[in-house]
Amino acid sequence: MKPARFDYARPETLDAALAALAEHGPEAAVLAGGQSLMPMLNLRMARPGLLLDINRIPGLDGISLEAGLLVIGARARHADVLASPLVRQAAPMLTEALHHVAHPAIRNRGTIGGSISLADPAAEMPACMVALGATLVAASARGERRIAAEAFFRGVYATALEPDELLLRAEIPAIASGWTHGFSEVSRRHGDYAMAGLALALRREGARVTKARIALCGIEPAPRRQHAAEAALVESGAEAACVALSAPDAMEGAEVTAAHRLHLARVLLRRALAN
């Protein structure tokens, strides 16, 4: 298959890109890494009027630690984030999760912002952003807007981004003393999409968990905080948390049922809490 016809623009500045989005809105598709977009174009699942290539815009691929926040530019490549000592220091969950993202050839080109903006329910980065309490910063010709990760993901390929907005960066609170991060998933083969994935942040005092942040991927149409499981973990322990883990909107499939996805998530949580 070949894509349907489209116009192509490669702006050199952020202002020019935002002006193009303001003009074309929902008819524009943003190209950064293209690891999902290009197949969708070739299969004609996506038919944009304008392909907006942002790869020449400076300042969208940085990784920095500023005043207790890990700041990752939306165009930062998965491979660069995976290799970053700052990320390993400030958000080790991301380092663990990125080992599960596809394969080296795709990680070398795919971007953090692309994964977040696509909002594939089986992708690792959205669940991590929710579990880490990230803030996602978007911009349009009208100005910048800050969106909590918990409010950003709304369903399968659906986010809070407006048609004229471009995701600029993710701001993630750096891991604090006493906290540990973890990520694990189940897939048919390493690098395949997750049938179930677990993003977990815990604060312990001795052997007791005093705070928890839990999010899942590959289960429901959008990642969300597992508040009931978090509360059960703090109040009653690991087994209560596994029972309280819920997925009322779990996705059904001929090969993987909703019940099996939830079972896998509980197994992952049980294993993580046993370590």
mmCIF file of C-alpha atoms in Angstrom:
data_model
loop_
_atom_site.group_PDB
_atom_site.id
_atom_site.type_symbol
_atom_site.label_atom_id
_atom_site.label_comp_id
_atom_site.label_asym_id
_atom_site.label_seq_id
_atom_site.Cartn_x
_atom_site.Cartn_y
_atom_site.Cartn_z
ATOM 1 C CA MET A 1 0.000 0.000 0.000
ATOM 2 C CA LYS A 2 0.992 3.610 -0.551
ATOM 3 C CA PRO A 3 -0.311 6.632 1.342
ATOM 4 C CA ALA A 4 -2.995 8.944 0.001
ATOM 5 C CA ARG A 5 -1.735 12.262 -1.311
ATOM 6 C CA PHE A 6 -0.799 14.920 1.250
ATOM 7 C CA ASP A 7 1.052 18.214 1.472
ATOM 8 C CA TYR A 8 4.377 18.229 3.326
ATOM 9 C CA ALA A 9 5.907 20.952 5.499
ATOM 10 C CA ARG A 10 9.165 20.964 7.439
ATOM 11 C CA PRO A 11 9.239 24.124 9.585
ATOM 12 C CA GLU A 12 12.491 25.340 11.091
ATOM 13 C CA THR A 13 10.928 26.984 14.164
ATOM 14 C CA LEU A 14 8.301 26.131 16.746
ATOM 15 C CA ASP A 15 6.310 29.257 15.896
ATOM 16 C CA ALA A 16 6.086 28.163 12.253
ATOM 17 C CA ALA A 17 4.932 24.690 13.264
ATOM 18 C CA LEU A 18 2.261 26.093 15.578
ATOM 19 C CA ALA A 19 1.086 28.460 12.853
ATOM 20 C CA ALA A 20 0.692 25.497 10.493
ATOM 21 C CA LEU A 21 -1.286 23.595 13.111
ATOM 22 C CA ALA A 22 -3.481 26.649 13.715
ATOM 23 C CA GLU A 23 -4.223 26.808 9.986
ATOM 24 C CA HIS A 24 -4.721 23.115 9.255
ATOM 25 C CA GLY A 25 -5.924 21.781 12.636
ATOM 26 C CA PRO A 26 -7.332 18.254 12.408
ATOM 27 C CA GLU A 27 -6.137 17.919 8.797
ATOM 28 C CA ALA A 28 -2.485 17.932 9.973
ATOM 29 C CA ALA A 29 -0.458 14.963 11.200
ATOM 30 C CA VAL A 30 2.797 15.545 13.092
ATOM 31 C CA LEU A 31 5.843 13.534 12.017
ATOM 32 C CA ALA A 32 8.649 13.029 14.540
ATOM 33 C CA GLY A 33 9.823 9.399 14.581
ATOM 34 C CA GLY A 34 7.110 8.032 12.318
ATOM 35 C CA GLN A 35 7.240 4.496 13.691
ATOM 36 C CA SER A 36 3.447 4.353 14.032
ATOM 37 C CA LEU A 37 2.429 7.126 11.659
ATOM 38 C CA MET A 38 4.182 5.821 8.541
ATOM 39 C CA PRO A 39 2.524 2.370 8.644
ATOM 40 C CA MET A 40 -0.826 4.062 9.280
ATOM 41 C CA LEU A 41 -0.267 6.283 6.242
ATOM 42 C CA ASN A 42 0.720 3.359 4.046
ATOM 43 C CA LEU A 43 -2.347 1.382 5.112
ATOM 44 C CA ARG A 44 -4.469 4.509 4.619
ATOM 45 C CA MET A 45 -5.679 4.298 8.194
ATOM 46 C CA ALA A 46 -4.530 7.931 8.398
ATOM 47 C CA ARG A 47 -5.237 10.390 5.574
ATOM 48 C CA PRO A 48 -3.897 13.801 6.640
ATOM 49 C CA GLY A 49 -4.053 16.786 4.343
ATOM 50 C CA LEU A 50 -0.702 17.992 5.712
ATOM 51 C CA LEU A 51 2.268 16.045 7.066
ATOM 52 C CA LEU A 52 4.104 18.365 9.468
ATOM 53 C CA ASP A 53 7.715 17.247 9.982
ATOM 54 C CA ILE A 54 9.078 18.698 13.246
ATOM 55 C CA ASN A 55 12.542 17.129 13.076
ATOM 56 C CA ARG A 56 14.322 20.403 12.258
ATOM 57 C CA ILE A 57 12.857 22.387 15.143
ATOM 58 C CA PRO A 58 15.539 22.924 17.795
ATOM 59 C CA GLY A 59 15.008 22.340 21.500
ATOM 60 C CA LEU A 60 12.414 19.555 21.380
ATOM 61 C CA ASP A 61 14.744 16.645 22.166
ATOM 62 C CA GLY A 62 16.449 17.698 25.382
ATOM 63 C CA ILE A 63 16.744 15.691 28.593
ATOM 64 C CA SER A 64 17.479 17.674 31.740
ATOM 65 C CA LEU A 65 17.022 17.709 35.505
ATOM 66 C CA GLU A 66 15.731 21.083 36.709
ATOM 67 C CA ALA A 67 14.693 21.915 40.278
ATOM 68 C CA GLY A 68 13.605 18.376 41.070
ATOM 69 C CA LEU A 69 11.908 17.788 37.707
ATOM 70 C CA LEU A 70 13.093 15.460 34.981
ATOM 71 C CA VAL A 71 12.251 17.267 31.749
ATOM 72 C CA ILE A 72 12.121 15.164 28.573
ATOM 73 C CA GLY A 73 11.510 16.828 25.220
ATOM 74 C CA ALA A 74 8.760 15.285 23.138
ATOM 75 C CA ARG A 75 11.150 14.552 20.258
ATOM 76 C CA ALA A 76 13.672 12.727 22.463
ATOM 77 C CA ARG A 77 14.299 9.316 20.921
ATOM 78 C CA HIS A 78 13.502 6.237 22.983
ATOM 79 C CA ALA A 79 17.109 5.078 22.661
ATOM 80 C CA ASP A 80 18.463 8.365 24.003
ATOM 81 C CA VAL A 81 16.102 8.315 26.973
ATOM 82 C CA LEU A 82 17.001 4.682 27.645
ATOM 83 C CA ALA A 83 20.732 5.517 27.619
ATOM 84 C CA SER A 84 20.413 8.691 29.723
ATOM 85 C CA PRO A 85 22.037 8.574 33.185
ATOM 86 C CA LEU A 86 19.742 11.437 34.242
ATOM 87 C CA VAL A 87 16.681 9.333 33.477
ATOM 88 C CA ARG A 88 18.159 6.330 35.262
ATOM 89 C CA GLN A 89 18.806 8.536 38.301
ATOM 90 C CA ALA A 90 15.547 10.504 38.391
ATOM 91 C CA ALA A 91 12.969 8.097 36.914
ATOM 92 C CA PRO A 92 14.301 4.529 36.842
ATOM 93 C CA MET A 93 10.816 3.287 35.928
ATOM 94 C CA LEU A 94 11.308 4.755 32.467
ATOM 95 C CA THR A 95 14.639 3.000 32.023
ATOM 96 C CA GLU A 96 13.036 -0.325 32.927
ATOM 97 C CA ALA A 97 10.006 0.265 30.721
ATOM 98 C CA LEU A 98 11.989 1.346 27.660
ATOM 99 C CA HIS A 99 13.714 -2.045 27.521
ATOM 100 C CA HIS A 100 10.269 -3.419 26.616
ATOM 101 C CA VAL A 101 9.556 -0.899 23.849
ATOM 102 C CA ALA A 102 9.761 -2.707 20.508
ATOM 103 C CA HIS A 103 13.324 -3.301 19.240
ATOM 104 C CA PRO A 104 16.523 -1.233 18.855
ATOM 105 C CA ALA A 105 15.768 -0.115 15.287
ATOM 106 C CA ILE A 106 12.426 1.317 16.392
ATOM 107 C CA ARG A 107 13.795 2.784 19.635
ATOM 108 C CA ASN A 108 16.492 4.569 17.628
ATOM 109 C CA ARG A 109 13.868 6.528 15.710
ATOM 110 C CA GLY A 110 10.677 6.496 17.784
ATOM 111 C CA THR A 111 10.079 9.358 20.218
ATOM 112 C CA ILE A 112 8.729 9.713 23.725
ATOM 113 C CA GLY A 113 6.276 12.387 22.632
ATOM 114 C CA GLY A 114 5.072 10.274 19.733
ATOM 115 C CA SER A 115 4.250 7.381 22.045
ATOM 116 C CA ILE A 116 2.464 9.676 24.489
ATOM 117 C CA SER A 117 0.511 11.518 21.791
ATOM 118 C CA LEU A 118 -0.545 8.329 19.991
ATOM 119 C CA ALA A 119 -1.975 6.921 23.260
ATOM 120 C CA ASP A 120 -1.922 3.282 22.226
ATOM 121 C CA PRO A 121 -3.388 1.420 25.227
ATOM 122 C CA ALA A 122 -0.690 -1.266 24.988
ATOM 123 C CA ALA A 123 2.200 1.226 24.983
ATOM 124 C CA GLU A 124 4.460 1.529 27.994
ATOM 125 C CA MET A 125 5.085 5.293 28.139
ATOM 126 C CA PRO A 126 1.499 6.449 28.841
ATOM 127 C CA ALA A 127 1.182 4.139 31.865
ATOM 128 C CA CYS A 128 4.564 5.303 33.154
ATOM 129 C CA MET A 129 3.561 8.959 32.828
ATOM 130 C CA VAL A 130 0.431 8.310 34.882
ATOM 131 C CA ALA A 131 2.262 6.326 37.567
ATOM 132 C CA LEU A 132 5.026 8.955 37.789
ATOM 133 C CA GLY A 133 2.610 11.857 38.177
ATOM 134 C CA ALA A 134 3.979 13.584 35.087
ATOM 135 C CA THR A 135 2.783 16.875 33.689
ATOM 136 C CA LEU A 136 2.560 17.070 29.896
ATOM 137 C CA VAL A 137 3.174 20.482 28.355
ATOM 138 C CA ALA A 138 1.499 21.294 25.039
ATOM 139 C CA ALA A 139 1.637 24.447 22.934
ATOM 140 C CA SER A 140 -0.447 26.135 20.267
ATOM 141 C CA ALA A 141 -0.500 29.579 18.725
ATOM 142 C CA ARG A 142 -2.661 30.503 21.736
ATOM 143 C CA GLY A 143 0.115 29.648 24.215
ATOM 144 C CA GLU A 144 1.270 26.762 26.410
ATOM 145 C CA ARG A 145 -0.996 24.449 28.376
ATOM 146 C CA ARG A 146 -0.046 22.068 31.193
ATOM 147 C CA ILE A 147 -2.005 18.808 31.479
ATOM 148 C CA ALA A 148 -1.699 16.228 34.253
ATOM 149 C CA ALA A 149 -0.943 12.816 32.787
ATOM 150 C CA GLU A 150 -3.959 11.372 34.630
ATOM 151 C CA ALA A 151 -6.217 13.708 32.627
ATOM 152 C CA PHE A 152 -4.332 13.457 29.325
ATOM 153 C CA PHE A 153 -5.208 9.924 28.180
ATOM 154 C CA ARG A 154 -8.881 9.515 27.301
ATOM 155 C CA GLY A 155 -9.179 6.295 25.332
ATOM 156 C CA VAL A 156 -7.758 4.302 22.426
ATOM 157 C CA TYR A 157 -5.681 6.809 20.424
ATOM 158 C CA ALA A 158 -7.517 9.637 22.217
ATOM 159 C CA THR A 159 -5.882 12.377 24.311
ATOM 160 C CA ALA A 160 -6.629 15.825 25.690
ATOM 161 C CA LEU A 161 -4.554 17.471 22.938
ATOM 162 C CA GLU A 162 -6.494 19.938 20.814
ATOM 163 C CA PRO A 163 -6.116 19.685 17.008
ATOM 164 C CA ASP A 164 -3.892 22.803 16.938
ATOM 165 C CA GLU A 165 -1.649 21.711 19.827
ATOM 166 C CA LEU A 166 1.791 20.127 19.778
ATOM 167 C CA LEU A 167 3.219 18.201 22.719
ATOM 168 C CA LEU A 168 6.462 19.896 23.798
ATOM 169 C CA ARG A 169 7.746 17.975 26.809
ATOM 170 C CA ALA A 170 7.034 15.813 29.816
ATOM 171 C CA GLU A 171 7.877 17.066 33.302
ATOM 172 C CA ILE A 172 8.338 14.247 35.806
ATOM 173 C CA PRO A 173 8.974 14.667 39.541
ATOM 174 C CA ALA A 174 12.354 13.125 40.300
ATOM 175 C CA ILE A 175 12.276 10.049 42.493
ATOM 176 C CA ALA A 176 12.449 10.988 46.178
ATOM 177 C CA SER A 177 14.217 9.282 49.057
ATOM 178 C CA GLY A 178 12.476 6.098 50.185
ATOM 179 C CA TRP A 179 10.739 5.513 46.855
ATOM 180 C CA THR A 180 11.361 2.651 44.451
ATOM 181 C CA HIS A 181 10.234 2.286 40.846
ATOM 182 C CA GLY A 182 9.410 -0.801 38.828
ATOM 183 C CA PHE A 183 7.986 -1.827 35.483
ATOM 184 C CA SER A 184 7.115 -5.266 34.131
ATOM 185 C CA GLU A 185 4.922 -6.670 31.394
ATOM 186 C CA VAL A 186 3.745 -9.823 29.679
ATOM 187 C CA SER A 187 3.911 -10.109 25.890
ATOM 188 C CA ARG A 188 4.071 -12.999 23.453
ATOM 189 C CA ARG A 189 7.620 -12.097 22.492
ATOM 190 C CA HIS A 190 9.952 -9.483 23.905
ATOM 191 C CA GLY A 191 9.221 -6.239 22.058
ATOM 192 C CA ASP A 192 5.650 -7.137 21.132
ATOM 193 C CA TYR A 193 2.761 -5.077 22.476
ATOM 194 C CA ALA A 194 1.928 -5.826 26.089
ATOM 195 C CA MET A 195 -1.004 -8.070 26.944
ATOM 196 C CA ALA A 196 -0.613 -6.616 30.438
ATOM 197 C CA GLY A 197 1.914 -4.223 31.914
ATOM 198 C CA LEU A 198 2.494 -2.765 35.379
ATOM 199 C CA ALA A 199 4.034 0.610 36.262
ATOM 200 C CA LEU A 200 4.666 0.807 40.001
ATOM 201 C CA ALA A 201 6.106 3.410 42.365
ATOM 202 C CA LEU A 202 6.334 2.664 46.101
ATOM 203 C CA ARG A 203 7.514 4.418 49.231
ATOM 204 C CA ARG A 204 8.510 2.124 52.056
ATOM 205 C CA GLU A 205 9.271 2.644 55.720
ATOM 206 C CA GLY A 206 11.045 -0.538 56.677
ATOM 207 C CA ALA A 207 8.997 -3.422 55.304
ATOM 208 C CA ARG A 208 5.778 -1.391 55.201
ATOM 209 C CA VAL A 209 4.489 0.392 52.092
ATOM 210 C CA THR A 210 3.289 3.869 53.055
ATOM 211 C CA LYS A 211 2.471 5.266 49.608
ATOM 212 C CA ALA A 212 1.929 3.751 46.182
ATOM 213 C CA ARG A 213 1.259 4.785 42.606
ATOM 214 C CA ILE A 214 0.053 2.041 40.255
ATOM 215 C CA ALA A 215 -0.948 2.191 36.572
ATOM 216 C CA LEU A 216 -1.497 -0.533 33.972
ATOM 217 C CA CYS A 217 -1.007 -0.808 30.230
ATOM 218 C CA GLY A 218 -2.441 -3.292 27.757
ATOM 219 C CA ILE A 219 -5.568 -3.702 29.885
ATOM 220 C CA GLU A 220 -8.023 -0.836 29.413
ATOM 221 C CA PRO A 221 -8.435 1.757 26.642
ATOM 222 C CA ALA A 222 -6.462 4.322 28.658
ATOM 223 C CA PRO A 223 -4.112 4.116 31.649
ATOM 224 C CA ARG A 224 -5.338 5.391 34.999
ATOM 225 C CA ARG A 225 -4.284 5.363 38.631
ATOM 226 C CA GLN A 226 -5.362 2.250 40.497
ATOM 227 C CA HIS A 227 -6.475 4.174 43.587
ATOM 228 C CA ALA A 228 -8.333 1.268 45.231
ATOM 229 C CA ALA A 229 -5.351 -1.061 44.894
ATOM 230 C CA GLU A 230 -2.988 1.638 46.151
ATOM 231 C CA ALA A 231 -5.114 2.200 49.264
ATOM 232 C CA ALA A 232 -5.466 -1.549 49.879
ATOM 233 C CA LEU A 233 -1.706 -1.994 49.610
ATOM 234 C CA VAL A 234 -1.034 0.689 52.218
ATOM 235 C CA GLU A 235 -3.795 -0.416 54.577
ATOM 236 C CA SER A 236 -3.824 -4.198 54.242
ATOM 237 C CA GLY A 237 -0.855 -5.427 52.233
ATOM 238 C CA ALA A 238 0.047 -7.083 48.962
ATOM 239 C CA GLU A 239 -2.708 -9.662 48.631
ATOM 240 C CA ALA A 240 -5.419 -7.101 49.337
ATOM 241 C CA ALA A 241 -3.902 -4.850 46.670
ATOM 242 C CA CYS A 242 -3.991 -7.652 44.110
ATOM 243 C CA VAL A 243 -7.665 -8.302 44.871
ATOM 244 C CA ALA A 244 -8.466 -4.573 44.647
ATOM 245 C CA LEU A 245 -6.732 -4.171 41.286
ATOM 246 C CA SER A 246 -9.555 -3.552 38.832
ATOM 247 C CA ALA A 247 -10.219 -3.162 35.130
ATOM 248 C CA PRO A 248 -13.927 -2.564 34.521
ATOM 249 C CA ASP A 249 -13.201 -1.462 30.954
ATOM 250 C CA ALA A 250 -10.719 -4.244 30.158
ATOM 251 C CA MET A 251 -10.400 -4.893 26.442
ATOM 252 C CA GLU A 252 -11.808 -8.117 25.072
ATOM 253 C CA GLY A 253 -10.194 -10.079 22.259
ATOM 254 C CA ALA A 254 -10.401 -13.480 20.634
ATOM 255 C CA GLU A 255 -6.874 -14.301 21.744
ATOM 256 C CA VAL A 256 -6.680 -12.465 25.074
ATOM 257 C CA THR A 257 -9.848 -12.075 27.123
ATOM 258 C CA ALA A 258 -10.518 -9.225 29.511
ATOM 259 C CA ALA A 259 -10.425 -11.619 32.463
ATOM 260 C CA HIS A 260 -7.043 -12.975 31.391
ATOM 261 C CA ARG A 261 -5.588 -9.476 31.045
ATOM 262 C CA LEU A 262 -6.659 -8.640 34.605
ATOM 263 C CA HIS A 263 -5.288 -11.968 35.858
ATOM 264 C CA LEU A 264 -1.921 -11.172 34.265
ATOM 265 C CA ALA A 265 -1.891 -7.715 35.860
ATOM 266 C CA ARG A 266 -2.516 -9.230 39.291
ATOM 267 C CA VAL A 267 0.295 -11.747 38.757
ATOM 268 C CA LEU A 268 2.661 -8.923 37.827
ATOM 269 C CA LEU A 269 1.671 -6.910 40.903
ATOM 270 C CA ARG A 270 2.039 -9.903 43.188
ATOM 271 C CA ARG A 271 5.522 -10.626 41.807
ATOM 272 C CA ALA A 272 6.604 -6.990 42.055
ATOM 273 C CA LEU A 273 5.520 -6.704 45.688
ATOM 274 C CA ALA A 274 7.276 -9.931 46.585
ATOM 275 C CA ASN A 275 10.669 -8.484 45.584
#
